[in-house]
């Protein structure tokens, strides 16, 4: 039973970018400063129905911990990043560019759950039953208690949910669902907020795992107010170049598990498959003996990941030197270049510089600094770095190297993949157990690291 009643009242104007509300129309939102984003909507009065039973406070010792009730999605990468499986009654919001594979991923996990845990309802407002059916056939999914519903009316969807009581429901996408009593257009802030709120409450009451697909705006955030991200338990972003095969599922918020984790998938002819050994994948196409390439053991959440950073330094072709940085922060890269100029005597001011993380990864970790600096100088001098060497370390403004966290895990991963030398900041090895088959070179300054790795004296 729905416990809210919607009553039409006055009109208001809502900014579709940030959710700012105003009683009068304004050309520019005073909050987020965007132009022509205020649209007219009807004010909704949510009146809670009279409750027959009210919740009573519980002592902490009586709170049930239902970690064992989590269920697996049949995809290890997804289970791991959301925290050992999905919690019944929780809501997971998945955002990503069109065509990245959100519907494919959700269809695959819906099928896995329908096979082993019970009925799953896949509600698609974007595609017809036939289109979803074609995709299911392409993925080779046929048996199981997986049901499709092509519906955009919130009340009709909720009615089906109450009747069916599935283990999991997918709403593809939340922007297509609309409440019939609200006059605002589907996808507008009021509609998204009301529909998400209502579905989340229903899922919680009935212990249904709710997956919401959210469109992203051109700035790359999930369309709708930030409040949508506050309402749900977990927010995932699915990233990747639609033309390339690699897809990265990133955890942005997680009430029931770790954040900063990433899951790595490959899109193939028959849907998405998990990448079992991502470090090997990111360094697989590396050319030995080419200058400007360095491997860095990074941390993505709790997992180490080896990535290749590539740099190309060439004589500038226009009057303004060009800087093109992919995968790492632009300003951080600029800072590193200045440090190299000042502290290591590498004159980069009149050079075109390109820096890239292989595989389309985007990382922001201070531990990348040393590897990036080494790759840049290697390209500048056109001397290849040792093929089986990795570098870990944050570079300070004085050119000094600073310690980074979780060194032991990084070294272990590098050793596992056959690297035999690691350059790192002095003092990082405290607490690191010996026994890995890798030569550890501790240095104090970025200049010292360059001297060792490039075997050439830098003035
Ligand atoms: P889709 O899941 O529809 O993306 P989204 O819901 O995020 O918009 O994915 C569509 C893309 O994935 C499309 O470009 C085709 C590709 N694809 C494959 O490469 N292999 C497959 O098995 C499937 C189903 C899709
Ligand atoms: Mg889709």
Coordinates of C-alpha atoms and ligand atoms in Angstrom, one line a residue:
X1 CA 0.0 0.0 0.0
X2 CA 1.3 3.4 -0.8
X3 CA 1.5 5.6 2.3
X4 CA 1.7 8.9 0.6
X5 CA -0.9 10.9 -1.1
X6 CA -0.1 13.6 -3.6
X7 CA -2.1 16.7 -3.6
X8 CA -1.8 19.3 -6.4
X9 CA -1.3 22.8 -5.1
X10 CA 0.7 25.8 -6.2
X11 CA 3.4 26.1 -8.9
X12 CA 7.1 26.5 -8.3
X13 CA 10.2 26.9 -10.5
X14 CA 12.9 24.3 -10.1
X15 CA 16.5 24.5 -11.5
X16 CA 17.0 21.3 -13.5
X17 CA 20.7 21.4 -12.8
X18 CA 20.9 21.7 -9.1
X19 CA 17.4 21.5 -7.7
X20 CA 17.2 25.2 -6.5
X21 CA 13.6 26.2 -6.0
X22 CA 12.1 29.6 -6.5
X23 CA 8.5 31.0 -6.5
X24 CA 9.2 33.1 -9.6
X25 CA 10.8 32.4 -12.9
X26 CA 14.4 33.5 -13.2
X27 CA 16.6 33.5 -16.2
X28 CA 19.7 32.4 -14.3
X29 CA 19.8 30.1 -11.3
X30 CA 21.2 32.0 -8.3
X31 CA 22.6 28.8 -6.9
X32 CA 24.5 27.1 -9.7
X33 CA 24.6 30.1 -12.1
X34 CA 23.3 28.2 -15.1
X35 CA 21.1 29.9 -17.6
X36 CA 17.6 28.9 -18.6
X37 CA 17.4 25.9 -16.3
X38 CA 14.4 26.9 -14.2
X39 CA 11.2 25.1 -15.3
X40 CA 7.8 25.3 -13.9
X41 CA 6.6 22.4 -11.7
X42 CA 3.7 21.7 -9.4
X43 CA 4.3 21.7 -5.7
X44 CA 3.9 18.3 -4.1
X45 CA 2.6 18.0 -0.6
X46 CA 3.5 14.7 0.8
X47 CA 1.1 13.7 3.5
X48 CA 2.0 10.7 5.4
X49 CA -0.9 8.3 5.9
X50 CA -1.8 7.4 9.5
X51 CA 0.5 4.8 10.7
X52 CA -1.0 1.7 12.3
X53 CA 2.3 0.5 13.7
X54 CA 5.2 2.8 14.6
X55 CA 8.8 1.8 14.9
X56 CA 10.1 1.3 18.4
X57 CA 13.7 2.0 19.5
X58 CA 15.8 -1.1 19.7
X59 CA 18.8 -1.7 21.9
X60 CA 22.1 -2.0 20.0
X61 CA 22.6 -5.6 21.0
X62 CA 19.3 -6.6 19.4
X63 CA 20.0 -5.1 16.0
X64 CA 20.2 -7.8 13.5
X65 CA 23.3 -7.9 11.4
X66 CA 22.4 -9.5 8.1
X67 CA 25.7 -9.8 6.3
X68 CA 25.0 -13.5 5.6
X69 CA 21.8 -12.5 3.8
X70 CA 23.8 -10.7 1.1
X71 CA 23.5 -12.4 -2.3
X72 CA 25.9 -12.8 -5.1
X73 CA 25.4 -11.2 -8.5
X74 CA 27.3 -14.0 -10.1
X75 CA 30.0 -11.5 -11.1
X76 CA 32.9 -11.5 -8.7
X77 CA 34.1 -8.1 -9.7
X78 CA 30.7 -6.5 -8.9
X79 CA 30.3 -8.5 -5.6
X80 CA 33.7 -7.4 -4.5
X81 CA 33.3 -3.7 -5.1
X82 CA 29.9 -3.4 -3.5
X83 CA 31.2 -5.4 -0.5
X84 CA 30.8 -9.2 -0.8
X85 CA 27.4 -9.1 -2.6
X86 CA 24.2 -7.2 -2.6
X87 CA 22.2 -6.4 0.5
X88 CA 18.5 -7.1 0.2
X89 CA 16.5 -3.9 0.5
X90 CA 19.4 -1.7 -0.6
X91 CA 19.4 0.6 -3.6
X92 CA 22.3 0.8 -6.1
X93 CA 22.4 3.6 -8.6
X94 CA 24.4 3.0 -11.8
X95 CA 25.4 5.9 -13.9
X96 CA 27.3 6.1 -17.2
X97 CA 27.4 7.4 -20.7
X98 CA 24.9 6.0 -23.3
X99 CA 26.2 2.8 -24.9
X100 CA 28.7 2.0 -22.2
X101 CA 26.9 -1.2 -21.2
X102 CA 24.7 -0.4 -18.2
X103 CA 21.7 -2.4 -19.5
X104 CA 23.9 -5.2 -20.6
X105 CA 25.5 -5.5 -17.2
X106 CA 22.2 -5.4 -15.3
X107 CA 20.6 -7.9 -17.7
X108 CA 23.5 -10.3 -17.1
X109 CA 23.4 -10.0 -13.3
X110 CA 19.5 -10.2 -13.3
X111 CA 19.8 -13.5 -15.1
X112 CA 22.4 -14.8 -12.7
X113 CA 20.2 -13.9 -9.7
X114 CA 17.0 -15.2 -11.3
X115 CA 18.7 -18.6 -11.8
X116 CA 19.8 -19.1 -8.3
X117 CA 18.0 -16.8 -5.9
X118 CA 14.5 -16.2 -7.1
X119 CA 12.4 -13.9 -9.4
X120 CA 13.9 -10.7 -10.8
X121 CA 11.9 -8.0 -12.5
X122 CA 13.6 -5.9 -15.2
X123 CA 11.6 -2.7 -15.9
X124 CA 12.6 -1.0 -19.0
X125 CA 11.2 2.4 -19.9
X126 CA 13.8 3.0 -22.6
X127 CA 13.5 -0.2 -24.6
X128 CA 10.6 -2.3 -25.7
X129 CA 10.2 -5.9 -24.6
X130 CA 11.4 -6.9 -28.1
X131 CA 14.6 -5.0 -27.9
X132 CA 15.4 -6.3 -24.4
X133 CA 14.5 -9.8 -25.7
X134 CA 16.9 -9.4 -28.6
X135 CA 19.7 -8.4 -26.2
X136 CA 18.9 -11.4 -24.0
X137 CA 19.1 -13.7 -26.9
X138 CA 22.4 -12.2 -28.0
X139 CA 23.8 -12.8 -24.5
X140 CA 22.4 -16.4 -24.6
X141 CA 20.1 -15.9 -21.6
X142 CA 16.9 -17.9 -21.7
X143 CA 15.8 -19.9 -18.7
X144 CA 15.3 -18.6 -15.1
X145 CA 12.7 -16.5 -13.4
X146 CA 13.6 -13.3 -15.1
X147 CA 10.6 -11.1 -16.0
X148 CA 10.5 -8.0 -18.2
X149 CA 8.1 -5.1 -18.0
X150 CA 8.0 -2.2 -20.4
X151 CA 6.4 0.5 -18.2
X152 CA 7.0 4.1 -17.3
X153 CA 4.1 4.6 -14.8
X154 CA 5.4 4.5 -11.3
X155 CA 2.1 3.2 -9.8
X156 CA 1.9 0.4 -12.3
X157 CA 5.5 -0.6 -11.6
X158 CA 4.8 -0.5 -7.8
X159 CA 1.7 -2.6 -8.2
X160 CA 3.7 -5.3 -10.1
X161 CA 6.4 -5.2 -7.4
X162 CA 3.9 -5.7 -4.6
X163 CA 2.3 -8.6 -6.4
X164 CA 5.5 -10.3 -7.5
X165 CA 7.8 -9.7 -4.6
X166 CA 11.0 -10.3 -6.6
X167 CA 14.5 -10.6 -5.0
X168 CA 15.7 -7.9 -7.3
X169 CA 14.3 -5.2 -9.5
X170 CA 16.1 -3.1 -12.2
X171 CA 14.6 0.3 -13.2
X172 CA 16.2 1.2 -16.6
X173 CA 16.2 4.2 -16.3
X174 CA 14.9 6.3 -13.3
X175 CA 14.6 9.3 -15.7
X176 CA 11.9 7.5 -17.7
X177 CA 9.7 6.7 -14.8
X178 CA 7.0 9.2 -13.9
X179 CA 4.3 9.7 -11.3
X180 CA 0.9 10.2 -12.9
X181 CA -0.1 12.7 -10.3
X182 CA 2.8 15.0 -11.0
X183 CA 2.6 17.4 -13.9
X184 CA 6.3 17.8 -14.3
X185 CA 7.9 16.1 -17.3
X186 CA 9.6 12.7 -16.9
X187 CA 13.2 13.1 -16.1
X188 CA 12.7 16.5 -14.4
X189 CA 14.1 16.9 -10.9
X190 CA 10.7 16.6 -9.1
X191 CA 9.8 13.4 -11.0
X192 CA 13.1 11.7 -10.5
X193 CA 13.1 12.6 -6.8
X194 CA 9.5 11.5 -6.1
X195 CA 9.8 8.3 -8.1
X196 CA 13.2 7.3 -6.6
X197 CA 11.9 8.1 -3.1
X198 CA 8.9 6.0 -3.5
X199 CA 10.7 3.0 -5.1
X200 CA 13.4 3.1 -2.4
X201 CA 10.9 2.9 0.4
X202 CA 9.0 0.1 -1.3
X203 CA 12.3 -1.9 -1.8
X204 CA 13.3 -1.4 1.8
X205 CA 9.9 -2.6 3.2
X206 CA 9.9 -5.7 1.0
X207 CA 13.6 -6.5 1.1
X208 CA 14.0 -6.2 -2.6
X209 CA 17.4 -5.2 -4.0
X210 CA 16.8 -2.2 -6.2
X211 CA 19.1 -1.2 -9.1
X212 CA 18.4 2.2 -10.7
X213 CA 20.0 3.2 -13.9
X214 CA 20.7 7.0 -14.0
X215 CA 21.5 9.1 -17.1
X216 CA 24.6 11.2 -16.9
X217 CA 24.7 14.9 -17.9
X218 CA 27.3 16.2 -20.3
X219 CA 29.4 17.2 -17.3
X220 CA 29.5 13.5 -16.3
X221 CA 27.4 13.5 -13.2
X222 CA 24.1 11.6 -12.7
X223 CA 21.2 13.7 -14.1
X224 CA 18.9 14.9 -11.4
X225 CA 19.7 16.6 -8.1
X226 CA 22.6 15.5 -5.9
X227 CA 19.8 14.4 -3.6
X228 CA 19.4 11.2 -5.7
X229 CA 22.9 10.2 -4.8
X230 CA 22.1 10.9 -1.1
X231 CA 19.0 8.8 -1.2
X232 CA 20.6 5.6 -2.4
X233 CA 23.0 3.3 -0.6
X234 CA 25.5 2.8 -3.3
X235 CA 26.5 4.8 -6.3
X236 CA 28.4 3.2 -9.2
X237 CA 29.8 4.8 -12.3
X238 CA 30.3 2.7 -15.4
X239 CA 33.1 4.2 -17.5
X240 CA 34.9 3.4 -20.7
X241 CA 35.3 4.4 -24.2
X242 CA 32.3 3.0 -26.1
X243 CA 34.7 2.1 -29.0
X244 CA 37.2 0.3 -26.8
X245 CA 36.4 -3.0 -25.0
X246 CA 37.5 -2.1 -21.5
X247 CA 34.9 -1.0 -19.0
X248 CA 35.5 0.2 -15.5
X249 CA 32.9 0.2 -12.7
X250 CA 33.8 2.7 -10.0
X251 CA 32.3 2.9 -6.6
X252 CA 31.6 6.5 -5.6
X253 CA 29.5 6.0 -2.5
X254 CA 28.9 2.8 -0.5
X255 CA 27.0 2.4 2.7
X256 CA 27.7 -1.3 2.9
X257 CA 31.2 -1.7 1.8
X258 CA 34.4 0.0 0.6
X259 CA 34.7 3.0 -1.7
X260 CA 37.3 3.9 -4.3
X261 CA 37.1 0.3 -5.5
X262 CA 37.0 -0.4 -9.2
X263 CA 35.8 -3.4 -11.1
X264 CA 37.2 -4.1 -14.5
X265 CA 35.2 -5.7 -17.3
X266 CA 35.6 -6.4 -21.0
X267 CA 32.8 -6.0 -23.5
X268 CA 32.7 -8.8 -26.0
X269 CA 30.4 -10.3 -28.5
X270 CA 28.5 -12.0 -25.8
X271 CA 28.3 -9.3 -23.2
X272 CA 30.6 -8.3 -20.3
X273 CA 33.2 -10.6 -18.8
X274 CA 35.3 -9.9 -15.7
X275 CA 39.0 -9.2 -16.1
X276 CA 40.7 -11.6 -13.8
X277 CA 44.2 -10.2 -13.9
X278 CA 43.9 -6.4 -14.6
X279 CA 47.5 -5.6 -13.9
X280 CA 48.7 -8.0 -16.6
X281 CA 46.1 -6.4 -19.0
X282 CA 47.3 -2.8 -18.4
X283 CA 50.9 -3.6 -19.1
X284 CA 50.4 -6.2 -21.8
X285 CA 51.0 -4.0 -24.8
X286 CA 54.0 -2.3 -23.4
X287 CA 57.0 -2.1 -25.8
X288 CA 60.3 -2.8 -24.2
X289 CA 63.2 -0.5 -24.8
X290 CA 61.1 2.5 -25.7
X291 CA 61.8 5.7 -23.9
X292 CA 59.1 7.5 -21.9
X293 CA 57.4 4.4 -20.4
X294 CA 57.3 3.5 -16.8
X295 CA 55.2 1.1 -14.7
X296 CA 53.7 2.2 -11.5
X297 CA 52.0 0.0 -8.8
X298 CA 48.9 2.0 -7.8
X299 CA 46.2 1.3 -5.4
X300 CA 42.5 1.4 -6.4
X301 CA 40.7 0.9 -3.1
X302 CA 42.2 -2.1 -1.5
X303 CA 43.5 -3.6 -4.7
X304 CA 47.0 -3.0 -6.2
X305 CA 47.0 -2.3 -9.9
X306 CA 50.0 -2.0 -12.2
X307 CA 49.6 0.8 -14.8
X308 CA 51.9 2.0 -17.5
X309 CA 52.5 5.7 -17.8
X310 CA 53.7 7.0 -21.1
X311 CA 55.3 10.4 -21.8
X312 CA 56.4 12.0 -25.0
X313 CA 58.5 15.1 -24.9
X314 CA 59.3 16.8 -28.2
X315 CA 60.4 20.1 -29.6
X316 CA 57.4 22.4 -29.7
X317 CA 55.7 22.8 -33.0
X318 CA 54.0 26.1 -32.4
X319 CA 54.9 29.2 -30.5
X320 CA 53.0 28.0 -27.4
X321 CA 54.3 24.6 -26.1
X322 CA 51.5 22.0 -25.9
X323 CA 50.6 20.0 -22.8
X324 CA 48.2 17.1 -23.3
X325 CA 47.6 15.0 -20.1
X326 CA 45.4 12.0 -20.0
X327 CA 44.5 9.9 -17.0
X328 CA 46.2 12.0 -14.3
X329 CA 45.3 15.4 -12.9
X330 CA 46.4 18.3 -15.3
X331 CA 47.5 20.6 -12.5
X332 CA 49.5 17.8 -10.7
X333 CA 51.3 17.1 -14.0
X334 CA 52.1 20.8 -14.4
X335 CA 53.5 20.9 -10.9
X336 CA 55.7 17.9 -11.6
X337 CA 57.1 19.4 -14.7
X338 CA 58.0 22.6 -12.8
X339 CA 59.7 20.5 -10.1
X340 CA 61.7 18.7 -12.7
X341 CA 62.7 22.0 -14.3
X342 CA 63.8 23.6 -11.0
X343 CA 65.1 20.6 -9.0
X344 CA 66.5 18.3 -11.6
X345 CA 67.6 20.7 -14.2
X346 CA 65.5 19.3 -17.0
X347 CA 64.5 22.1 -19.3
X348 CA 61.0 21.4 -20.4
X349 CA 59.6 25.0 -20.9
X350 CA 59.9 25.0 -24.7
X351 CA 58.8 21.4 -25.2
X352 CA 55.5 19.8 -26.2
X353 CA 54.7 17.3 -23.6
X354 CA 52.1 14.5 -23.7
X355 CA 51.4 12.2 -20.8
X356 CA 49.0 9.2 -20.9
X357 CA 48.0 6.4 -18.7
X358 CA 47.7 3.2 -20.8
X359 CA 44.2 1.6 -21.1
X360 CA 42.2 4.8 -20.6
X361 CA 42.5 4.6 -16.8
X362 CA 42.0 7.7 -14.7
X363 CA 43.9 7.8 -11.4
X364 CA 44.6 10.4 -8.8
X365 CA 47.2 9.2 -6.4
X366 CA 50.3 11.0 -5.2
X367 CA 52.2 7.7 -5.5
X368 CA 52.1 8.2 -9.3
X369 CA 54.4 11.2 -9.1
X370 CA 57.8 9.5 -9.3
X371 CA 56.8 7.2 -12.1
X372 CA 55.4 10.1 -14.1
X373 CA 58.5 12.2 -13.6
X374 CA 60.8 9.4 -14.6
X375 CA 58.8 8.7 -17.8
X376 CA 59.0 12.4 -18.7
X377 CA 62.7 12.6 -18.3
X378 CA 63.2 9.3 -20.0
X379 CA 61.5 10.6 -23.1
X380 CA 63.3 14.0 -22.8
X381 CA 66.7 12.2 -22.9
X382 CA 65.4 9.5 -25.2
X383 CA 66.8 6.8 -22.9
X384 CA 64.6 3.8 -22.1
X385 CA 64.1 3.0 -18.4
X386 CA 64.9 -0.6 -17.2
X387 CA 62.1 -2.8 -18.5
X388 CA 61.5 -4.6 -15.3
X389 CA 61.6 -1.6 -13.0
X390 CA 58.7 0.0 -11.2
X391 CA 58.5 3.3 -9.2
X392 CA 56.5 4.4 -6.2
X393 CA 56.6 7.8 -4.5
X394 CA 55.2 11.2 -4.0
X395 CA 57.3 14.1 -5.1
X396 CA 57.4 17.2 -2.9
X397 CA 58.0 20.7 -4.1
X398 CA 61.6 20.6 -3.1
X399 CA 62.1 17.5 -5.3
X400 CA 62.2 15.3 -2.2
X401 CA 60.4 11.9 -2.2
X402 CA 57.7 11.3 0.3
X403 CA 56.4 8.0 1.6
X404 CA 53.2 6.5 0.4
X405 CA 50.8 4.1 2.0
X406 CA 50.4 0.3 1.4
X407 CA 53.9 -0.2 0.0
X408 CA 54.0 -3.9 0.8
X409 CA 51.0 -4.8 -1.3
X410 CA 52.3 -2.7 -4.2
X411 CA 55.6 -4.4 -4.2
X412 CA 54.1 -7.9 -3.9
X413 CA 51.9 -7.2 -7.0
X414 CA 54.9 -5.9 -9.0
X415 CA 57.0 -9.0 -8.0
X416 CA 54.1 -11.3 -9.0
X417 CA 54.1 -9.8 -12.5
X418 CA 57.8 -10.3 -12.9
X419 CA 59.3 -6.9 -12.1
X420 CA 62.7 -7.2 -10.4
X421 CA 63.5 -3.6 -9.3
X422 CA 61.5 -1.0 -7.4
X423 CA 62.5 2.6 -6.9
X424 CA 60.8 4.1 -3.9
X425 CA 61.1 6.8 -1.3
X426 CA 63.5 6.3 1.7
X427 CA 61.7 5.1 4.8
X428 CA 58.9 3.4 2.9
X429 CA 60.1 0.0 3.8
X430 CA 59.3 0.2 7.5
X431 CA 57.0 -2.8 8.3
X432 CA 57.6 -4.4 4.9
X433 CA 58.4 -8.0 5.3
X434 CA 61.4 -9.2 3.3
X435 CA 61.1 -12.2 1.1
X436 CA 59.8 -10.7 -2.1
X437 CA 62.0 -11.4 -5.1
X438 CA 62.6 -7.8 -6.1
X439 CA 65.5 -5.4 -5.6
X440 CA 64.3 -2.4 -3.6
X441 CA 66.1 0.9 -4.2
X442 CA 65.4 3.6 -1.7
X443 CA 66.1 7.1 -2.7
X444 CA 65.6 10.6 -1.1
X445 CA 65.2 12.8 -4.1
X446 CA 63.7 12.6 -7.6
X447 CA 67.1 13.6 -9.0
X448 CA 68.7 10.6 -7.4
X449 CA 66.0 8.3 -8.8
X450 CA 66.6 9.6 -12.3
X451 CA 70.4 9.2 -12.0
X452 CA 70.0 5.5 -11.0
X453 CA 67.3 4.7 -13.5
X454 CA 68.8 6.5 -16.5
X455 CA 72.4 5.8 -15.6
X456 CA 73.4 9.3 -16.6
X457 CA 74.5 12.2 -14.5
X458 CA 72.1 15.1 -14.4
X459 CA 73.6 18.4 -13.5
Ligands
LIG1 P1 24.0 -1.0 -23.5 O1 24.0 -2.0 -22.4 O2 22.7 -0.9 -24.3 O3 24.4 0.4 -23.0 P2 23.7 1.4 -22.1 O4 22.5 0.8 -21.4 O5 24.7 1.9 -21.1 O6 23.3 2.6 -22.9 O7 25.2 -1.4 -24.4 C1 25.2 -1.1 -25.7 C2 26.6 -1.3 -26.4 O8 27.2 -2.5 -26.0 C3 26.4 -1.3 -27.8 O9 27.3 -0.4 -28.4 C4 26.6 -2.7 -28.2 C5 27.5 -3.3 -27.2 N1 27.3 -4.7 -26.9 C6 28.4 -5.6 -27.2 O10 29.4 -5.2 -27.7 N2 28.2 -6.9 -26.9 C7 27.1 -7.4 -26.4 O11 26.9 -8.6 -26.1 C8 26.0 -6.5 -26.1 C9 24.7 -7.0 -25.6 C10 26.2 -5.2 -26.4
LIG2 MG1 20.5 1.1 -21.7

